[in-house]
XYZ file of N, CA and C in Angstrom:
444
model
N 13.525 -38.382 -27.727
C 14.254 -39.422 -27.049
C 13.734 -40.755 -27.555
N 14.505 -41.699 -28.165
C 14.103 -42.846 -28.474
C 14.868 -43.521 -27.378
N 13.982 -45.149 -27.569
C 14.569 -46.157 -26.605
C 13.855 -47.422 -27.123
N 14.909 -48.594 -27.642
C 14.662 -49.556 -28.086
C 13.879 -50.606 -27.802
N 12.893 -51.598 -28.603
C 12.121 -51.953 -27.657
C 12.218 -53.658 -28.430
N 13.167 -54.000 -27.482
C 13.338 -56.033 -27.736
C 12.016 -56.420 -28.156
N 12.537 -57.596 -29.193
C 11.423 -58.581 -29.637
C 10.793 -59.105 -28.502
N 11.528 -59.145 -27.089
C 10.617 -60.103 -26.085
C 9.822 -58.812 -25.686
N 8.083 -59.371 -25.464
C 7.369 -58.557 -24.913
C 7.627 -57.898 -23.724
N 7.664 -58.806 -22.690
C 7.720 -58.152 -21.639
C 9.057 -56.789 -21.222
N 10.024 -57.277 -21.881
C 10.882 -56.113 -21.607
C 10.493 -55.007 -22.323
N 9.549 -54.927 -23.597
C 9.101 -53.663 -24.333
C 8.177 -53.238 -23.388
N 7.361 -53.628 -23.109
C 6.328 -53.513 -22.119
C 6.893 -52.708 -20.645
N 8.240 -53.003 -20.324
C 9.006 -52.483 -19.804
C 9.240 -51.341 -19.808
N 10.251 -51.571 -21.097
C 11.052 -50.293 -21.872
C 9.894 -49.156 -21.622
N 8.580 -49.564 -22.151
C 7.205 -48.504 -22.482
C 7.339 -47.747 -21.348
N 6.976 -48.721 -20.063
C 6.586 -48.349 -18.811
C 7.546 -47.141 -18.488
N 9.454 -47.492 -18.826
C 10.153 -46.264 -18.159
C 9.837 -45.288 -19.330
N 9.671 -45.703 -20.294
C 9.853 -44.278 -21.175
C 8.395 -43.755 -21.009
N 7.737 -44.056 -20.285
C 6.178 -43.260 -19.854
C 6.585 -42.143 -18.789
N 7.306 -42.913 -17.981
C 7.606 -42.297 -16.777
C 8.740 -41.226 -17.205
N 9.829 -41.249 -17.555
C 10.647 -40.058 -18.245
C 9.538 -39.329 -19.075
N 8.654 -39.440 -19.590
C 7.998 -38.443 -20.699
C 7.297 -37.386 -19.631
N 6.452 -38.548 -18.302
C 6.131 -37.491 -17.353
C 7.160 -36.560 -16.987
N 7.845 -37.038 -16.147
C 8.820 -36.380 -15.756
C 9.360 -34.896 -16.510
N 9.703 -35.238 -17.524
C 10.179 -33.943 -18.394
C 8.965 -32.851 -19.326
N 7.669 -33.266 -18.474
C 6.412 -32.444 -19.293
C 5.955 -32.941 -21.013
N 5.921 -34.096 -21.086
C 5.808 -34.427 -22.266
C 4.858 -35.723 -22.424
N 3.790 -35.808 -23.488
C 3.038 -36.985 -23.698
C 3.555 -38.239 -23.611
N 2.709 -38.912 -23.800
C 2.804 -40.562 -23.949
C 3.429 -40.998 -24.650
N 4.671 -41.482 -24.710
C 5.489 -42.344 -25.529
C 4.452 -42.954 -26.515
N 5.108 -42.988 -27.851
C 4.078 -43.797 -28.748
C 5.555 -44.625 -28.751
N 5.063 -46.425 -29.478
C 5.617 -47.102 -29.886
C 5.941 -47.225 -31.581
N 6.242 -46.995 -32.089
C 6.673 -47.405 -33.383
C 7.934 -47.393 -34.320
N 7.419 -49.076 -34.864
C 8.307 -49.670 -35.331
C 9.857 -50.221 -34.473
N 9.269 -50.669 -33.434
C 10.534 -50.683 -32.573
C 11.223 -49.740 -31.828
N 10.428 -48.805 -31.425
C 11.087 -47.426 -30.983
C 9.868 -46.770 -30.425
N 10.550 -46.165 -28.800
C 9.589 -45.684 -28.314
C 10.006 -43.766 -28.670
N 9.177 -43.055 -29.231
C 9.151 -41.748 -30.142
C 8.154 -40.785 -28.578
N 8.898 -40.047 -28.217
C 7.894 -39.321 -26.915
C 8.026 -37.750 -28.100
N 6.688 -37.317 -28.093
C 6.403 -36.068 -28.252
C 5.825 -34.813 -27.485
N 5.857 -33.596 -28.067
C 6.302 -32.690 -26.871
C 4.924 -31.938 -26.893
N 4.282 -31.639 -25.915
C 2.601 -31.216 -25.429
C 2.768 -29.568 -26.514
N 1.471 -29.445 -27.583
C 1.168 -28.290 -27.481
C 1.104 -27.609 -27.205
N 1.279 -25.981 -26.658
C 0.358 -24.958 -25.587
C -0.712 -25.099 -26.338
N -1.524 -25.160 -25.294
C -3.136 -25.265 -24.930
C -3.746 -23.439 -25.319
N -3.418 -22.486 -24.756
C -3.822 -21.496 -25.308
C -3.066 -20.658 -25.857
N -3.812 -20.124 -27.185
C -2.495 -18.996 -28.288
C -3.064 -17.651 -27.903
N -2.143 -16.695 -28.526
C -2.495 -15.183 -28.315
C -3.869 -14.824 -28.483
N -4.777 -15.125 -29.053
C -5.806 -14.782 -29.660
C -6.567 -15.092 -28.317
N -6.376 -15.756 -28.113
C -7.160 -16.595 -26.918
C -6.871 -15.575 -25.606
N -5.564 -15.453 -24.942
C -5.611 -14.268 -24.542
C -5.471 -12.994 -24.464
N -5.901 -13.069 -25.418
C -6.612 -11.429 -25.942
C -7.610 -11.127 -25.534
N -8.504 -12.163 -26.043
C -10.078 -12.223 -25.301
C -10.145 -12.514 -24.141
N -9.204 -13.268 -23.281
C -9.560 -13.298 -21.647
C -8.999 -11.993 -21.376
N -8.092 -11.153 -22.132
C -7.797 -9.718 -21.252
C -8.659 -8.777 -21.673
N -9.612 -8.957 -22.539
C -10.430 -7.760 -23.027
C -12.045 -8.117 -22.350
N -12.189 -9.248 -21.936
C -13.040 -9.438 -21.330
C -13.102 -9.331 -19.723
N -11.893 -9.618 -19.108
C -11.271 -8.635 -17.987
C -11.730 -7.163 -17.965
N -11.541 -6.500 -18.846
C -11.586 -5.114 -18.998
C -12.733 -5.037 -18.900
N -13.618 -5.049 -19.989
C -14.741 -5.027 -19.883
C -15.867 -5.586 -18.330
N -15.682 -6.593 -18.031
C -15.963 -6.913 -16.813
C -15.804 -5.812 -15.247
N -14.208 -5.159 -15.720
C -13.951 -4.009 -14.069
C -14.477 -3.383 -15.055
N -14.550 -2.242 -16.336
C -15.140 -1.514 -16.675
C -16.726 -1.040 -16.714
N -17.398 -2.117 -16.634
C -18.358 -2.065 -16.114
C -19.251 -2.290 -15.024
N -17.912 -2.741 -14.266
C -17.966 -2.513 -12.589
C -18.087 -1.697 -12.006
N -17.093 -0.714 -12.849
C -17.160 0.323 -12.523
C -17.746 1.456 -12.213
N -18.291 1.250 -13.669
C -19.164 2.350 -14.095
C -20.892 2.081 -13.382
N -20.770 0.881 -13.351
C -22.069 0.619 -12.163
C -21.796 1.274 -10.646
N -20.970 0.839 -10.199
C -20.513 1.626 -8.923
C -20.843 3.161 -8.829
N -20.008 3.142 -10.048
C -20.066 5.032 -9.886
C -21.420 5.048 -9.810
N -22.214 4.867 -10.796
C -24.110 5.334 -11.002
C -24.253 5.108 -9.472
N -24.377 4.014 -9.284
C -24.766 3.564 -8.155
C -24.605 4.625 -6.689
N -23.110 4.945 -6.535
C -22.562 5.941 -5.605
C -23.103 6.913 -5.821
N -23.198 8.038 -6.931
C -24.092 9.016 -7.228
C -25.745 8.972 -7.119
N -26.242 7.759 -7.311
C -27.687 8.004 -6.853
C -28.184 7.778 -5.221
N -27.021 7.016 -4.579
C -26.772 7.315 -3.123
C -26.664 8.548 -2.628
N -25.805 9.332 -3.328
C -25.256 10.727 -2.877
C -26.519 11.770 -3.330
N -27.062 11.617 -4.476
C -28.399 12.257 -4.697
C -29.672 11.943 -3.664
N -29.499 10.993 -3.225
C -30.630 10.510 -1.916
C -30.426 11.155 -0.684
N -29.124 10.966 -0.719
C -28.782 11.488 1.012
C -28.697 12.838 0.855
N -28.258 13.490 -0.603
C -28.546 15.363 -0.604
C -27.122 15.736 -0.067
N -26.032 14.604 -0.598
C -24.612 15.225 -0.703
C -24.134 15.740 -1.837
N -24.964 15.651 -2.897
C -24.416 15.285 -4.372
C -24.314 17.087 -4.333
N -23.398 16.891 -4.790
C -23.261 18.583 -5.609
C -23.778 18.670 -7.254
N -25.156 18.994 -6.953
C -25.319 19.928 -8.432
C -25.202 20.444 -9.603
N -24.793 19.932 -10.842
C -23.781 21.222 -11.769
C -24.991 22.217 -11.944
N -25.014 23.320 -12.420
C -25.645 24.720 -12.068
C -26.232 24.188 -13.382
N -27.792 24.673 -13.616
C -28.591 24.707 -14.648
C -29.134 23.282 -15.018
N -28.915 21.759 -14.608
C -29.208 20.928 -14.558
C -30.025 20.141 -13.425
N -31.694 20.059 -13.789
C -32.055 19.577 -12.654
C -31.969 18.252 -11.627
N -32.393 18.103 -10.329
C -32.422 16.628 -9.846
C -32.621 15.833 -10.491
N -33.472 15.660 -11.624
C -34.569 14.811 -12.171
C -33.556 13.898 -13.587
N -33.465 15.201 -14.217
C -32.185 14.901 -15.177
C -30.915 14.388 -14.350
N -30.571 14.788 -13.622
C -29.562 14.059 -12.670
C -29.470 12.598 -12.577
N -30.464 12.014 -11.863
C -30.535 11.452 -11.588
C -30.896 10.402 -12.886
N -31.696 10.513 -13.590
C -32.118 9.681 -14.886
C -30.411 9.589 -15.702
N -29.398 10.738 -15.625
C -28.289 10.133 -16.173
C -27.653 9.178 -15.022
N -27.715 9.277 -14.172
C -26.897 8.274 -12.926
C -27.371 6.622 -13.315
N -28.748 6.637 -13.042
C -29.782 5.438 -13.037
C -29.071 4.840 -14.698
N -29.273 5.704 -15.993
C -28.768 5.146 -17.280
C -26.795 5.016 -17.185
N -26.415 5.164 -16.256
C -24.748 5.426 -16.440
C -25.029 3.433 -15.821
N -26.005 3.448 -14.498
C -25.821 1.959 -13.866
C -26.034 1.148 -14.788
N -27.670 1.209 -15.632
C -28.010 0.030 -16.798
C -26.986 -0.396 -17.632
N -26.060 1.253 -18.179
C -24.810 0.648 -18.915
C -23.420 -0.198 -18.874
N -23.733 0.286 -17.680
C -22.777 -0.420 -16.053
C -23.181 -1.938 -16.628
N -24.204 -2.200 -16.239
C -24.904 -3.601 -16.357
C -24.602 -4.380 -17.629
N -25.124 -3.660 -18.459
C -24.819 -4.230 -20.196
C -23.224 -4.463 -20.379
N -22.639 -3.521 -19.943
C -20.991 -3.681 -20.332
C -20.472 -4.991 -19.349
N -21.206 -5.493 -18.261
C -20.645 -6.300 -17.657
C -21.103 -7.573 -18.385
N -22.248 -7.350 -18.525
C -22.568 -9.006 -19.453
C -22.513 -8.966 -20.646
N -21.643 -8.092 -21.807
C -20.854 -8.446 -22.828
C -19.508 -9.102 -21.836
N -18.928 -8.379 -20.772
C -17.638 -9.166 -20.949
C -18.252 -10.092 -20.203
N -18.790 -10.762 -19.340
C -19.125 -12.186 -18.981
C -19.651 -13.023 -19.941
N -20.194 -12.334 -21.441
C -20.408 -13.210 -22.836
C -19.060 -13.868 -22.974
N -18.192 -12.487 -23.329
C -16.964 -12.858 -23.962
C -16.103 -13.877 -23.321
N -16.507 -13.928 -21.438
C -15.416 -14.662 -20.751
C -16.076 -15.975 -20.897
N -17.119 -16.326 -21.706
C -17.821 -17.951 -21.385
C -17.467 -18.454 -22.584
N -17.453 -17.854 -24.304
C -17.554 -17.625 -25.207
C -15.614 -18.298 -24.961
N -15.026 -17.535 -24.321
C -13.376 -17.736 -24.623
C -13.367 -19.104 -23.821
N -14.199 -19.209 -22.703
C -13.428 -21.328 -22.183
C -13.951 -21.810 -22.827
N -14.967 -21.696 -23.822
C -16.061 -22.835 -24.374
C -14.323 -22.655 -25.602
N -13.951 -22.148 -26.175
C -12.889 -22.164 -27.103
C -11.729 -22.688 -26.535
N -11.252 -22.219 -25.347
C -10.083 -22.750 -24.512
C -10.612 -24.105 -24.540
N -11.701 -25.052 -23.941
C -12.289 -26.143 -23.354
C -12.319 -26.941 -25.014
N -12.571 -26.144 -25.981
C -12.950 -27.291 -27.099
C -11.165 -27.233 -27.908
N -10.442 -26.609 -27.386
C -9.104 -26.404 -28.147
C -8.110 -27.469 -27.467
N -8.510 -27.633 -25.793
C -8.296 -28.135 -24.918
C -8.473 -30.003 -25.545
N -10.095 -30.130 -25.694
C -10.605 -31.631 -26.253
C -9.856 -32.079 -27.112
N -9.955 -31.132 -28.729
C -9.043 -31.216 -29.636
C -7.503 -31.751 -29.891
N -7.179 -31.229 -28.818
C -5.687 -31.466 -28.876
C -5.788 -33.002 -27.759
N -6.271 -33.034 -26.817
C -5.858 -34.213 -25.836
C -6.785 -35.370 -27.157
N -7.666 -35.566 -27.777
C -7.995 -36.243 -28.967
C -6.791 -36.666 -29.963
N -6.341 -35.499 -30.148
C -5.561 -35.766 -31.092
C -4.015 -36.451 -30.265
N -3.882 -36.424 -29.547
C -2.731 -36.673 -28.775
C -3.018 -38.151 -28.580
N -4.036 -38.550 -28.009
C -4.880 -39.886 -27.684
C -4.402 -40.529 -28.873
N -4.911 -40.233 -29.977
C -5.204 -41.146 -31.540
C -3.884 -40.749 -31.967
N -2.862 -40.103 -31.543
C -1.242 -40.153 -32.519
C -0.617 -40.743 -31.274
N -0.633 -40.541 -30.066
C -0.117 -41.585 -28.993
C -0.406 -42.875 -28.574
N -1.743 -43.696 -29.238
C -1.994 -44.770 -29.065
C -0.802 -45.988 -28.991
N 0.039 -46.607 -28.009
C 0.813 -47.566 -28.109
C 0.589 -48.932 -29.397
N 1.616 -48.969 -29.961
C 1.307 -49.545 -31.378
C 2.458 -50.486 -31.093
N 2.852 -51.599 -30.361
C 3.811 -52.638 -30.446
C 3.687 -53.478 -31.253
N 4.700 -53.146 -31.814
C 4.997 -54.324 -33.540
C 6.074 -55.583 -32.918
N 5.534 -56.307 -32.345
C 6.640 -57.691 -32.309
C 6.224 -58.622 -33.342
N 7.628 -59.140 -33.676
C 7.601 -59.945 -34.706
C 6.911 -61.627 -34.519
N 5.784 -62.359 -35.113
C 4.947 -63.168 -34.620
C 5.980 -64.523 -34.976
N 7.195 -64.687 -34.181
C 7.779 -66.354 -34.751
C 7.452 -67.219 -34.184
Protein backbone atom coordinates (compact mmCIF):
# COMPACT_ATOMS: atom_id res chain seq x y z
CA UNK A 1 0.00 0.00 0.00
CA UNK A 2 1.53 3.26 -0.91
CA UNK A 3 0.36 6.74 0.16
CA UNK A 4 1.75 10.00 -0.96
CA UNK A 5 3.61 12.15 1.12
CA UNK A 6 3.32 16.31 0.26
CA UNK A 7 6.33 18.48 0.21
CA UNK A 8 4.70 20.21 3.36
CA UNK A 9 6.03 18.45 6.43
CA UNK A 10 3.50 18.36 8.56
CA UNK A 11 0.93 16.67 6.40
CA UNK A 12 3.74 13.82 5.62
CA UNK A 13 4.21 13.58 9.13
CA UNK A 14 0.57 13.03 8.97
CA UNK A 15 0.22 10.89 6.05
CA UNK A 16 3.17 8.68 8.23
CA UNK A 17 1.09 8.77 11.32
CA UNK A 18 -2.20 7.12 9.33
CA UNK A 19 -0.19 4.87 7.33
CA UNK A 20 1.43 3.60 10.81
CA UNK A 21 -1.83 3.05 12.06
CA UNK A 22 -3.31 1.01 8.88
CA UNK A 23 0.05 -1.06 8.90
CA UNK A 24 -1.01 -1.91 12.61
CA UNK A 25 -4.18 -2.61 11.92
CA UNK A 26 -3.68 -5.11 9.05
CA UNK A 27 -0.55 -7.05 10.97
CA UNK A 28 2.17 -5.40 9.24
CA UNK A 29 5.48 -3.27 10.12
CA UNK A 30 6.29 0.23 10.12
CA UNK A 31 5.66 2.14 7.14
CA UNK A 32 9.06 3.16 5.78
CA UNK A 33 9.17 6.50 3.92
CA UNK A 34 10.83 6.61 0.66
CA UNK A 35 11.28 8.85 -1.86
CA UNK A 36 7.93 10.31 -1.38
CA UNK A 37 6.02 7.28 -0.63
CA UNK A 38 5.05 5.63 2.33
CA UNK A 39 6.09 1.52 1.27
CA UNK A 40 4.48 -0.73 4.46
CA UNK A 41 6.03 -4.22 4.49
CA UNK A 42 4.72 -7.46 5.54
CA UNK A 43 6.21 -9.18 9.11
CA UNK A 44 8.25 -12.40 8.58
CA UNK A 45 7.10 -15.62 10.49
CA UNK A 46 9.21 -15.62 13.37
CA UNK A 47 9.47 -19.45 13.53
CA UNK A 48 10.21 -22.05 10.44
CA UNK A 49 9.72 -25.83 10.39
CA UNK A 50 12.97 -26.68 11.68
CA UNK A 51 12.32 -24.79 14.61
CA UNK A 52 9.28 -26.73 15.26
CA UNK A 53 10.58 -29.77 14.91
CA UNK A 54 12.74 -29.28 17.76
CA UNK A 55 10.03 -27.85 20.07
CA UNK A 56 8.01 -31.18 19.12
CA UNK A 57 10.86 -33.54 19.62
CA UNK A 58 11.81 -32.00 22.66
CA UNK A 59 8.15 -32.33 23.87
CA UNK A 60 8.60 -35.94 23.32
CA UNK A 61 11.46 -36.42 24.84
CA UNK A 62 10.50 -34.41 27.93
CA UNK A 63 6.80 -36.86 28.52
CA UNK A 64 9.10 -39.67 27.42
CA UNK A 65 11.11 -39.40 30.05
CA UNK A 66 8.49 -38.62 32.34
CA UNK A 67 7.49 -41.34 31.82
CA UNK A 68 9.73 -43.69 32.03
CA UNK A 69 10.74 -42.10 35.44
CA UNK A 70 7.28 -42.67 36.73
CA UNK A 71 7.16 -46.08 35.69
CA UNK A 72 10.80 -46.88 37.65
CA UNK A 73 9.56 -44.95 40.19
CA UNK A 74 5.93 -46.87 40.51
CA UNK A 75 7.73 -50.21 40.36
CA UNK A 76 10.19 -49.54 43.10
CA UNK A 77 7.09 -48.45 45.20
CA UNK A 78 5.38 -51.66 44.31
CA UNK A 79 8.68 -53.65 45.13
CA UNK A 80 8.62 -51.90 48.70
CA UNK A 81 5.17 -52.44 49.55
CA UNK A 82 5.59 -56.39 48.18
CA UNK A 83 2.84 -55.86 45.41
CA UNK A 84 5.19 -56.21 42.61
CA UNK A 85 4.76 -59.47 40.89
CA UNK A 86 7.99 -61.25 40.24
CA UNK A 87 8.98 -62.66 36.75
CA UNK A 88 10.07 -66.35 37.78
CA UNK A 89 13.95 -66.85 37.93
CA UNK A 90 14.83 -63.16 38.44
CA UNK A 91 15.76 -61.95 41.79
CA UNK A 92 14.51 -58.82 44.11
CA UNK A 93 17.87 -57.44 43.91
CA UNK A 94 18.19 -57.54 40.08
CA UNK A 95 14.71 -56.23 40.11
CA UNK A 96 15.01 -53.65 41.59
CA UNK A 97 18.64 -52.34 40.29
CA UNK A 98 16.69 -52.51 36.72
CA UNK A 99 13.73 -50.24 38.14
CA UNK A 100 16.25 -47.74 40.06
CA UNK A 101 18.45 -47.70 36.28
CA UNK A 102 14.95 -47.50 34.13
CA UNK A 103 14.42 -43.96 36.77
CA UNK A 104 18.25 -42.52 36.15
CA UNK A 105 17.31 -42.98 32.41
CA UNK A 106 14.04 -41.48 33.11
CA UNK A 107 16.19 -38.56 34.37
CA UNK A 108 18.83 -38.26 31.53
CA UNK A 109 16.09 -38.43 28.80
CA UNK A 110 14.37 -35.57 30.52
CA UNK A 111 17.33 -33.23 30.56
CA UNK A 112 18.32 -33.90 26.92
CA UNK A 113 14.82 -32.70 26.09
CA UNK A 114 14.95 -29.69 28.56
CA UNK A 115 18.64 -29.14 26.65
CA UNK A 116 16.88 -29.23 23.46
CA UNK A 117 13.81 -27.01 24.75
CA UNK A 118 16.41 -24.05 25.96
CA UNK A 119 18.78 -24.67 23.00
CA UNK A 120 15.39 -24.09 20.56
CA UNK A 121 14.24 -20.33 22.40
CA UNK A 122 17.82 -19.29 22.62
CA UNK A 123 17.31 -19.86 18.45
CA UNK A 124 13.60 -18.78 18.42
CA UNK A 125 14.85 -15.54 20.80
CA UNK A 126 18.03 -14.79 18.54
CA UNK A 127 15.85 -15.36 15.13
CA UNK A 128 13.30 -13.29 16.94
CA UNK A 129 16.34 -10.17 17.58
CA UNK A 130 17.46 -10.71 14.04
CA UNK A 131 14.56 -10.06 12.29
CA UNK A 132 12.97 -7.10 14.64
CA UNK A 133 16.91 -5.57 13.85
CA UNK A 134 16.54 -5.98 10.63
CA UNK A 135 13.05 -4.59 10.38
CA UNK A 136 14.28 -1.53 12.67
CA UNK A 137 17.30 -0.65 10.10
CA UNK A 138 14.98 -1.31 6.66
CA UNK A 139 11.96 0.52 8.46
CA UNK A 140 13.78 3.48 9.72
CA UNK A 141 11.48 6.62 8.52
CA UNK A 142 13.61 8.35 5.81
CA UNK A 143 11.58 11.75 4.80
CA UNK A 144 13.06 13.28 1.75
CA UNK A 145 11.48 16.89 1.54
CA UNK A 146 12.72 19.02 -0.85
CA UNK A 147 15.00 21.95 1.06
CA UNK A 148 13.47 25.38 -0.95
Amino acid sequence: MLHTVTSDRREGILCFVAARRLARQVGMTTPVLIDSEVAVSRVTPGVGRIGRVLDVVAVGLLIGGLGLFALGRWSLGAIADGSYVMPAGISHVAQTEQHDAQTRQGLWIVGAGLGMAVVSAAQHAARRRREAWKNRRDSAPRLRVPLN
